[in-house]
Amino acid sequence: MTKTTGAASRLAKALAIVLGTEEIPLRLRAWDGSEAGPPDAPVIEFRSRRALRRILWSPGQLGLSRAYVAGEVDAPGDIFAAFKALSSAGKFAEPGPFRPLTPAELWTLFRTAVRLGALGPNPSPPPEEARIYRQGQRHSKRRDAAAISHHYDVGNDFYALVLGPSMVYSCAVWENPAGHEDDLPAGLDAAQQAKLDLVCRKLGLKPGMRVLDVGCGWGSFALHAAQHYGVTVVGVTLSNEQALLARKRAADAGLTEHIDIRVQDYRDVDDGPFDAISSIGMSEHVGREQTPHYVARLHDLLRPGGRLLNHAISWNAGPTSPDPDSFIPRYVFPDGEMLSLGEMVTALESGGLEILDVEALRPHYALTLRAWVRRLEDHWNEAVGLTSLGRARVWRLYMASSALGFEAGLTGVNQVLVQRRGGAQPPLRRTEWL
């Protein structure tokens, strides 16, 4: 029989302080088998006192995230329902950096930890946490390479499990939402192919054109553009593992004469001009301060009249400063930074590029992320074997919470199509690519 008294009731009060809410919107299960909270709410398990100790030392998103990655906190049922309930509570529902606890709140949390026997030294962060702050100046070439390696050099086989045959790691374009979440993985590859083709059409690709793919990943866009549009593609990435697989895929498709995959910083590309440039899910790594330089570099690599498509996640929840102590920069995208759509459009226009089209794809990314989570969960044991249990938990947490962020409208994703001034006149209507 489930205990209704015990550690869970005290733990619930501690978690309510951290969340900044009167009552927790969760069914809390503690390490001693006791439970507290609404009986029909999603379940969160605290499997160890160490989880509370992490929260005491880092009271907020980071402490909870570390406990989840370490396996000390778990969501044994529907992870989306549990995280949605958690993110709807108090401080977690507020966009921007987590508000620190008051001295009175910290003192109450401390007393609760004493009563539960959870006091002790600050546990070491799980080994999956990035430590690239030691790599030199932010957004230097060396530090950017370290940040990319942390995220993308997890293993190509692991990514294949999550992404599916398309090997595309950005928002897909769905014709229709699937009838059930379990149906999403089956439609994922077609949705990704639709996105790749949409980018090709927006860029106006034609046989013989020379295209630059910035942040080319595993070469999926390069393969699609070369196979279906007869162009030659230079793809650049900072990930050695991505480049190895992209080159193999190009060779297997008989396209090595049309696809050149390089391990190269986009700032070092010096063999322009290109007829078109694609940047799909890359500019989030650039950072706000470097964005004008990013735009200027791509402008100079583009021939007059050539088009650039910038496909990027945006922050929709108003002005805020990035929080370096939140989960995403610590575990997922070190030094990553989301700009608002307005900031990105302003940067592109200020860099001498003419806006041709803006398309918002926010609901599409929520569907894409749910498909990735389902694929990860369906191949869980294999994914853990290819990386580590902690790394698989990082990806599950980040993709599920990101899906909820897109569904809530806190984040968006946009394709901004621009053209360098001069050369051919832009199309009169969108019919060229719709």
Coordinates of C-alpha atoms in Angstrom, one line a residue:
M1 CA 0.0 0.0 0.0
T2 CA 1.3 3.5 -0.8
K3 CA 2.3 5.6 2.2
T4 CA 0.5 8.9 2.5
T5 CA 2.9 10.2 5.1
G6 CA 6.6 10.2 5.2
A7 CA 9.3 12.0 3.1
A8 CA 6.9 12.9 0.3
S9 CA 4.9 15.5 2.3
R10 CA 8.0 17.4 3.4
L11 CA 9.5 17.0 -0.1
A12 CA 6.3 18.5 -1.6
K13 CA 6.6 21.6 0.6
A14 CA 10.3 22.0 -0.5
L15 CA 9.4 21.6 -4.2
A16 CA 6.6 24.1 -3.8
I17 CA 9.1 26.7 -2.5
V18 CA 11.4 26.0 -5.5
L19 CA 8.6 26.3 -7.9
G20 CA 7.1 29.4 -6.3
T21 CA 3.6 27.9 -6.0
E22 CA 1.2 27.2 -3.1
E23 CA 0.7 23.5 -4.1
I24 CA 2.6 21.4 -6.5
P25 CA 0.6 20.3 -9.6
L26 CA 2.2 16.8 -9.5
R27 CA 1.9 13.5 -7.7
L28 CA 5.2 13.3 -5.8
R29 CA 6.7 9.9 -5.0
A30 CA 9.6 9.8 -2.6
W31 CA 12.4 7.4 -2.0
D32 CA 10.6 5.8 1.0
G33 CA 7.5 4.9 -1.1
S34 CA 5.4 7.7 0.3
E35 CA 3.4 10.0 -2.0
A36 CA 1.9 13.5 -1.8
G37 CA 0.0 15.8 -4.2
P38 CA -3.1 15.4 -6.3
P39 CA -3.8 11.7 -6.9
D40 CA -4.7 12.1 -10.5
A41 CA -1.7 14.4 -11.4
P42 CA 1.3 13.3 -13.4
V43 CA 3.9 11.5 -11.3
I44 CA 7.4 12.7 -10.5
E45 CA 9.7 10.4 -8.5
F46 CA 12.5 11.5 -6.2
R47 CA 14.5 8.3 -6.0
S48 CA 17.3 9.7 -3.7
R49 CA 17.9 12.3 -1.0
R50 CA 20.7 13.4 -3.3
A51 CA 18.2 15.0 -5.6
L52 CA 17.0 17.3 -2.8
R53 CA 20.6 18.1 -2.0
R54 CA 21.2 19.1 -5.6
I55 CA 18.2 21.4 -5.5
L56 CA 19.4 22.9 -2.2
W57 CA 22.8 23.8 -3.8
S58 CA 21.2 24.9 -7.1
P59 CA 17.6 25.9 -6.3
G60 CA 15.9 26.1 -9.6
Q61 CA 16.0 24.6 -13.1
L62 CA 19.7 23.6 -12.9
G63 CA 19.3 21.6 -9.7
L64 CA 16.3 19.7 -10.9
S65 CA 17.9 19.1 -14.3
R66 CA 21.0 17.7 -12.8
A67 CA 18.9 15.4 -10.6
Y68 CA 17.0 14.1 -13.7
V69 CA 20.1 13.5 -15.7
A70 CA 21.7 11.6 -12.8
G71 CA 18.6 9.4 -12.5
E72 CA 17.8 10.7 -9.0
V73 CA 14.5 12.3 -10.3
D74 CA 12.3 10.6 -12.9
A75 CA 9.0 10.9 -14.8
P76 CA 7.9 7.3 -15.0
G77 CA 4.7 8.0 -17.0
D78 CA 4.0 10.5 -19.7
I79 CA 7.0 12.7 -19.7
F80 CA 5.2 15.5 -21.6
A81 CA 2.4 15.6 -19.0
A82 CA 4.8 15.7 -16.1
F83 CA 7.0 18.4 -17.6
K84 CA 4.0 20.4 -18.7
A85 CA 2.7 20.4 -15.1
L86 CA 6.1 21.3 -13.8
S87 CA 6.6 24.1 -16.2
S88 CA 3.2 25.6 -15.5
A89 CA 4.0 26.2 -11.9
G90 CA 5.1 29.5 -10.5
K91 CA 8.6 30.5 -11.4
F92 CA 9.0 27.9 -14.1
A93 CA 6.1 29.5 -16.0
E94 CA 8.0 32.8 -16.1
P95 CA 10.1 33.4 -19.2
G96 CA 13.7 34.3 -18.7
P97 CA 16.2 33.5 -16.0
F98 CA 15.0 31.7 -12.9
R99 CA 14.2 34.1 -10.1
P100 CA 16.5 33.4 -7.1
L101 CA 14.9 32.2 -3.8
T102 CA 14.6 34.7 -1.0
P103 CA 16.6 34.3 2.2
A104 CA 13.4 33.1 4.0
E105 CA 12.7 30.5 1.2
L106 CA 16.3 29.3 1.4
W107 CA 16.1 28.9 5.2
T108 CA 12.8 26.9 4.9
L109 CA 14.4 24.7 2.2
F110 CA 17.5 24.2 4.4
R111 CA 15.4 23.1 7.4
T112 CA 13.4 20.7 5.2
A113 CA 16.7 19.2 4.0
V114 CA 17.9 18.7 7.6
R115 CA 14.7 16.9 8.5
L116 CA 15.0 14.6 5.5
G117 CA 18.6 13.9 6.1
A118 CA 19.6 15.4 2.7
L119 CA 22.3 17.8 3.8
G120 CA 25.8 17.3 2.5
P121 CA 28.4 18.6 0.2
N122 CA 27.4 19.8 -3.3
P123 CA 27.3 16.7 -5.5
S124 CA 29.4 16.8 -8.6
P125 CA 27.5 17.6 -11.8
P126 CA 26.7 14.6 -14.0
P127 CA 29.6 14.0 -16.5
E128 CA 27.3 15.0 -19.4
E129 CA 27.5 18.7 -18.3
A130 CA 29.5 20.9 -20.7
R131 CA 32.6 22.7 -19.4
I132 CA 33.6 24.6 -22.4
Y133 CA 33.8 27.9 -20.5
R134 CA 37.5 26.9 -20.0
Q135 CA 38.0 26.9 -23.8
G136 CA 38.7 30.6 -24.2
Q137 CA 36.7 33.6 -25.4
R138 CA 33.0 33.1 -26.1
H139 CA 32.4 32.4 -29.8
S140 CA 36.1 32.2 -30.7
K141 CA 36.6 29.6 -33.4
R142 CA 38.2 27.2 -30.9
R143 CA 35.4 27.6 -28.3
D144 CA 32.7 27.3 -31.0
A145 CA 34.3 24.1 -32.2
A146 CA 34.2 22.7 -28.7
A147 CA 30.6 23.6 -28.3
I148 CA 29.6 21.9 -31.5
S149 CA 31.6 18.8 -30.6
H150 CA 29.8 18.6 -27.2
H151 CA 26.5 18.4 -28.9
Y152 CA 27.0 16.8 -32.3
D153 CA 29.8 14.3 -31.7
V154 CA 27.6 12.1 -29.5
G155 CA 27.7 9.4 -32.1
N156 CA 26.2 9.1 -35.6
D157 CA 24.4 5.8 -34.7
F158 CA 22.7 7.5 -31.7
Y159 CA 21.5 10.3 -33.9
A160 CA 20.2 7.8 -36.5
L161 CA 18.0 6.2 -33.8
V162 CA 16.5 9.6 -32.9
L163 CA 16.3 11.3 -36.3
G164 CA 15.4 8.4 -38.5
P165 CA 16.5 7.8 -42.1
S166 CA 16.4 11.4 -43.1
M167 CA 19.2 12.3 -40.7
V168 CA 17.8 15.9 -40.5
Y169 CA 18.2 17.7 -37.2
S170 CA 15.9 20.6 -37.6
C171 CA 12.2 21.4 -37.9
A172 CA 10.3 19.3 -40.4
V173 CA 7.4 20.6 -42.5
W174 CA 4.3 18.5 -41.9
E175 CA 1.5 18.3 -44.5
N176 CA -1.0 17.2 -41.8
P177 CA -0.6 16.5 -38.1
A178 CA -0.7 12.8 -37.4
G179 CA -3.8 11.4 -35.8
H180 CA -1.9 10.1 -32.8
E181 CA 1.5 10.8 -31.3
D182 CA 2.6 7.2 -31.9
D183 CA 2.0 7.9 -35.7
L184 CA 4.5 10.7 -35.8
P185 CA 7.7 8.7 -36.3
A186 CA 6.2 7.1 -39.4
G187 CA 5.6 10.4 -41.1
L188 CA 8.9 12.1 -39.9
D189 CA 11.0 11.2 -42.9
A190 CA 8.4 12.5 -45.5
A191 CA 8.0 15.7 -43.4
Q192 CA 11.8 16.2 -43.4
Q193 CA 12.0 15.6 -47.2
A194 CA 9.2 18.2 -47.6
K195 CA 11.3 20.7 -45.6
L196 CA 14.4 20.1 -47.7
D197 CA 12.5 20.5 -50.9
L198 CA 10.8 23.7 -49.7
V199 CA 14.3 25.2 -49.0
C200 CA 15.5 24.2 -52.5
R201 CA 12.4 25.9 -54.1
K202 CA 12.7 29.0 -52.0
L203 CA 16.4 29.3 -53.0
G204 CA 15.4 29.0 -56.6
L205 CA 17.9 26.2 -57.3
K206 CA 18.6 25.3 -60.9
P207 CA 21.1 22.9 -62.5
G208 CA 24.6 24.1 -62.5
M209 CA 24.3 26.4 -59.5
R210 CA 26.9 26.4 -56.8
V211 CA 25.4 26.3 -53.2
L212 CA 26.9 26.8 -49.8
D213 CA 25.3 24.9 -46.9
V214 CA 26.4 26.4 -43.6
G215 CA 26.1 23.9 -40.8
C216 CA 25.5 21.1 -43.2
G217 CA 25.1 18.4 -40.5
W218 CA 25.1 14.9 -42.0
G219 CA 24.7 16.2 -45.5
S220 CA 20.9 15.7 -46.0
F221 CA 20.3 19.1 -47.6
A222 CA 23.4 18.7 -49.8
L223 CA 22.2 15.3 -51.0
H224 CA 18.7 16.4 -51.7
A225 CA 19.8 19.6 -53.6
A226 CA 22.4 17.7 -55.7
Q227 CA 20.1 14.7 -56.5
H228 CA 16.9 16.6 -57.3
Y229 CA 18.1 20.0 -58.5
G230 CA 21.4 19.3 -60.2
V231 CA 23.5 21.8 -58.2
T232 CA 26.9 21.4 -56.6
V233 CA 27.1 21.9 -52.9
V234 CA 29.9 22.9 -50.5
G235 CA 28.8 21.9 -47.0
V236 CA 30.7 23.1 -43.9
T237 CA 30.4 21.7 -40.3
L238 CA 32.6 21.9 -37.2
S239 CA 31.7 18.3 -36.3
N240 CA 34.2 15.6 -37.5
E241 CA 31.6 12.8 -37.0
Q242 CA 29.0 14.6 -39.1
A243 CA 31.5 15.2 -41.9
L244 CA 32.6 11.6 -42.0
L245 CA 29.0 10.3 -42.4
A246 CA 28.1 13.1 -44.8
R247 CA 31.0 12.2 -47.1
K248 CA 30.1 8.5 -46.9
R249 CA 26.4 9.3 -47.8
A250 CA 27.6 11.4 -50.8
A251 CA 29.9 8.6 -52.0
D252 CA 27.2 6.0 -51.6
A253 CA 24.9 8.2 -53.7
G254 CA 27.6 8.6 -56.4
L255 CA 27.6 12.4 -55.8
T256 CA 31.2 13.0 -54.6
E257 CA 31.8 15.2 -57.7
H258 CA 28.8 17.4 -56.7
I259 CA 29.2 17.5 -52.9
D260 CA 32.2 18.8 -51.0
I261 CA 31.9 18.3 -47.3
R262 CA 34.4 20.3 -45.2
V263 CA 35.2 20.5 -41.5
Q264 CA 35.5 24.3 -41.6
D265 CA 34.3 27.3 -39.8
Y266 CA 32.0 29.4 -42.0
R267 CA 34.2 32.4 -41.2
D268 CA 37.0 30.6 -43.1
V269 CA 35.1 29.9 -46.3
D270 CA 37.0 31.9 -49.0
D271 CA 36.0 30.4 -52.3
G272 CA 32.8 32.3 -53.1
P273 CA 30.8 33.6 -54.7
F274 CA 27.9 31.2 -54.3
D275 CA 24.6 31.3 -56.2
A276 CA 22.6 30.4 -53.0
I277 CA 23.3 29.8 -49.3
S278 CA 21.3 27.6 -46.9
S279 CA 21.7 28.0 -43.2
I280 CA 19.3 25.5 -41.5
G281 CA 19.4 25.4 -37.7
M282 CA 22.9 26.9 -37.5
S283 CA 22.6 30.6 -36.6
E284 CA 21.4 29.7 -33.1
H285 CA 25.1 28.8 -32.4
V286 CA 26.4 32.2 -33.6
G287 CA 25.3 34.4 -30.7
R288 CA 23.8 37.9 -30.6
E289 CA 27.1 39.8 -30.7
Q290 CA 28.4 37.8 -33.6
T291 CA 25.2 37.9 -35.7
P292 CA 26.2 41.1 -37.6
H293 CA 29.5 39.5 -38.6
Y294 CA 27.7 36.3 -39.6
V295 CA 25.4 38.2 -41.9
A296 CA 28.2 40.2 -43.4
R297 CA 30.2 37.1 -44.1
L298 CA 27.4 35.3 -45.8
H299 CA 26.5 38.5 -47.7
D300 CA 30.1 38.6 -49.1
L301 CA 30.0 35.0 -50.1
L302 CA 26.7 35.4 -52.1
R303 CA 26.7 36.7 -55.6
P304 CA 24.5 39.7 -56.4
G305 CA 21.0 38.5 -56.8
G306 CA 21.7 35.3 -55.0
R307 CA 19.4 34.1 -52.2
L308 CA 20.1 33.1 -48.6
L309 CA 17.6 31.1 -46.5
N310 CA 18.1 31.4 -42.7
H311 CA 16.1 28.8 -40.8
A312 CA 16.4 29.4 -37.1
I313 CA 14.7 29.0 -33.7
S314 CA 13.5 32.3 -32.2
W315 CA 12.8 33.5 -28.7
N316 CA 9.2 34.7 -28.6
A317 CA 8.7 35.6 -24.9
G318 CA 10.0 39.2 -24.9
P319 CA 13.4 40.7 -24.1
T320 CA 15.5 38.6 -21.8
S321 CA 19.1 37.8 -21.1
P322 CA 20.3 34.2 -21.6
D323 CA 20.7 32.3 -18.3
P324 CA 24.1 30.4 -18.4
D325 CA 23.0 28.4 -15.4
S326 CA 19.9 26.9 -17.0
F327 CA 19.7 23.4 -18.4
I328 CA 20.1 24.0 -22.2
P329 CA 23.4 25.9 -22.1
R330 CA 24.8 23.6 -19.5
Y331 CA 23.9 20.3 -21.1
V332 CA 22.7 20.8 -24.7
F333 CA 23.8 23.9 -26.6
P334 CA 26.7 25.5 -24.9
D335 CA 27.0 29.2 -25.9
G336 CA 23.8 28.9 -28.0
E337 CA 21.6 32.0 -28.1
M338 CA 18.1 32.5 -29.6
L339 CA 17.3 35.9 -31.1
S340 CA 13.8 37.1 -31.7
L341 CA 12.5 37.1 -35.2
G342 CA 12.7 40.9 -35.2
E343 CA 16.3 40.9 -34.3
M344 CA 17.2 38.4 -37.0
V345 CA 15.3 40.3 -39.7
T346 CA 16.9 43.6 -38.6
A347 CA 20.4 42.0 -38.8
L348 CA 19.8 40.6 -42.3
E349 CA 18.4 43.9 -43.6
S350 CA 21.2 45.9 -41.9
G351 CA 23.7 43.6 -43.7
G352 CA 22.5 44.7 -47.1
L353 CA 20.1 41.8 -47.7
E354 CA 16.6 42.3 -49.0
I355 CA 13.8 40.3 -47.3
L356 CA 11.8 38.2 -49.8
D357 CA 9.7 36.1 -47.4
V358 CA 9.2 35.1 -43.8
E359 CA 7.5 31.8 -42.8
A360 CA 6.8 30.8 -39.2
L361 CA 6.9 27.0 -38.6
R362 CA 6.4 26.9 -34.8
P363 CA 3.7 24.1 -34.7
H364 CA 5.8 22.0 -37.1
Y365 CA 8.7 21.9 -34.6
A366 CA 6.5 20.7 -31.8
L367 CA 5.4 17.8 -34.0
T368 CA 9.0 17.1 -35.0
L369 CA 10.3 17.0 -31.4
R370 CA 7.5 14.7 -30.3
A371 CA 8.4 12.4 -33.1
W372 CA 12.1 12.4 -32.0
V373 CA 11.1 11.7 -28.4
R374 CA 8.9 8.8 -29.5
R375 CA 11.8 7.4 -31.5
L376 CA 14.2 7.8 -28.6
E377 CA 11.8 6.1 -26.2
D378 CA 11.1 3.3 -28.7
H379 CA 14.8 2.6 -29.0
W380 CA 15.8 3.4 -25.4
N381 CA 18.0 0.5 -24.5
E382 CA 19.9 0.7 -27.8
A383 CA 20.3 4.5 -27.4
V384 CA 21.7 4.1 -23.9
G385 CA 24.1 1.4 -25.2
L386 CA 25.4 3.8 -27.9
T387 CA 26.0 6.7 -25.5
S388 CA 25.3 6.6 -21.8
L389 CA 22.2 6.6 -19.6
G390 CA 22.9 10.2 -18.6
R391 CA 23.3 11.3 -22.2
A392 CA 20.0 9.6 -23.3
R393 CA 18.3 11.3 -20.4
V394 CA 19.7 14.7 -21.4
W395 CA 18.2 14.3 -24.9
R396 CA 14.8 13.1 -23.6
L397 CA 14.6 16.0 -21.2
Y398 CA 15.7 18.6 -23.7
M399 CA 13.5 17.4 -26.6
A400 CA 10.4 17.0 -24.5
S401 CA 10.7 20.3 -22.7
S402 CA 11.5 22.0 -26.1
A403 CA 8.3 20.6 -27.6
L404 CA 6.3 22.1 -24.8
G405 CA 8.1 25.4 -25.3
F406 CA 7.1 25.5 -29.0
E407 CA 3.5 24.5 -28.1
A408 CA 3.3 27.2 -25.5
G409 CA 4.6 29.8 -27.9
L410 CA 7.7 30.7 -25.9
T411 CA 9.9 29.7 -28.8
G412 CA 9.3 29.7 -32.5
V413 CA 11.1 28.7 -35.7
N414 CA 11.2 30.8 -38.8
Q415 CA 12.5 30.6 -42.4
V416 CA 13.7 34.0 -43.5
L417 CA 14.5 34.2 -47.3
V418 CA 16.7 37.1 -48.4
Q419 CA 18.5 38.2 -51.5
R420 CA 21.7 40.1 -52.0
R421 CA 20.9 43.4 -53.8
G422 CA 21.7 43.5 -57.5
G423 CA 21.4 40.9 -60.2
A424 CA 18.0 39.3 -61.0
Q425 CA 14.8 40.8 -59.8
P426 CA 13.0 38.9 -57.0
P427 CA 9.8 37.0 -57.9
L428 CA 6.6 38.9 -57.9
R429 CA 4.7 36.3 -55.8
R430 CA 5.5 33.3 -53.6
T431 CA 4.1 31.0 -56.3
E432 CA 7.7 30.2 -57.3
W433 CA 8.1 28.0 -54.3
L434 CA 4.6 27.3 -53.0

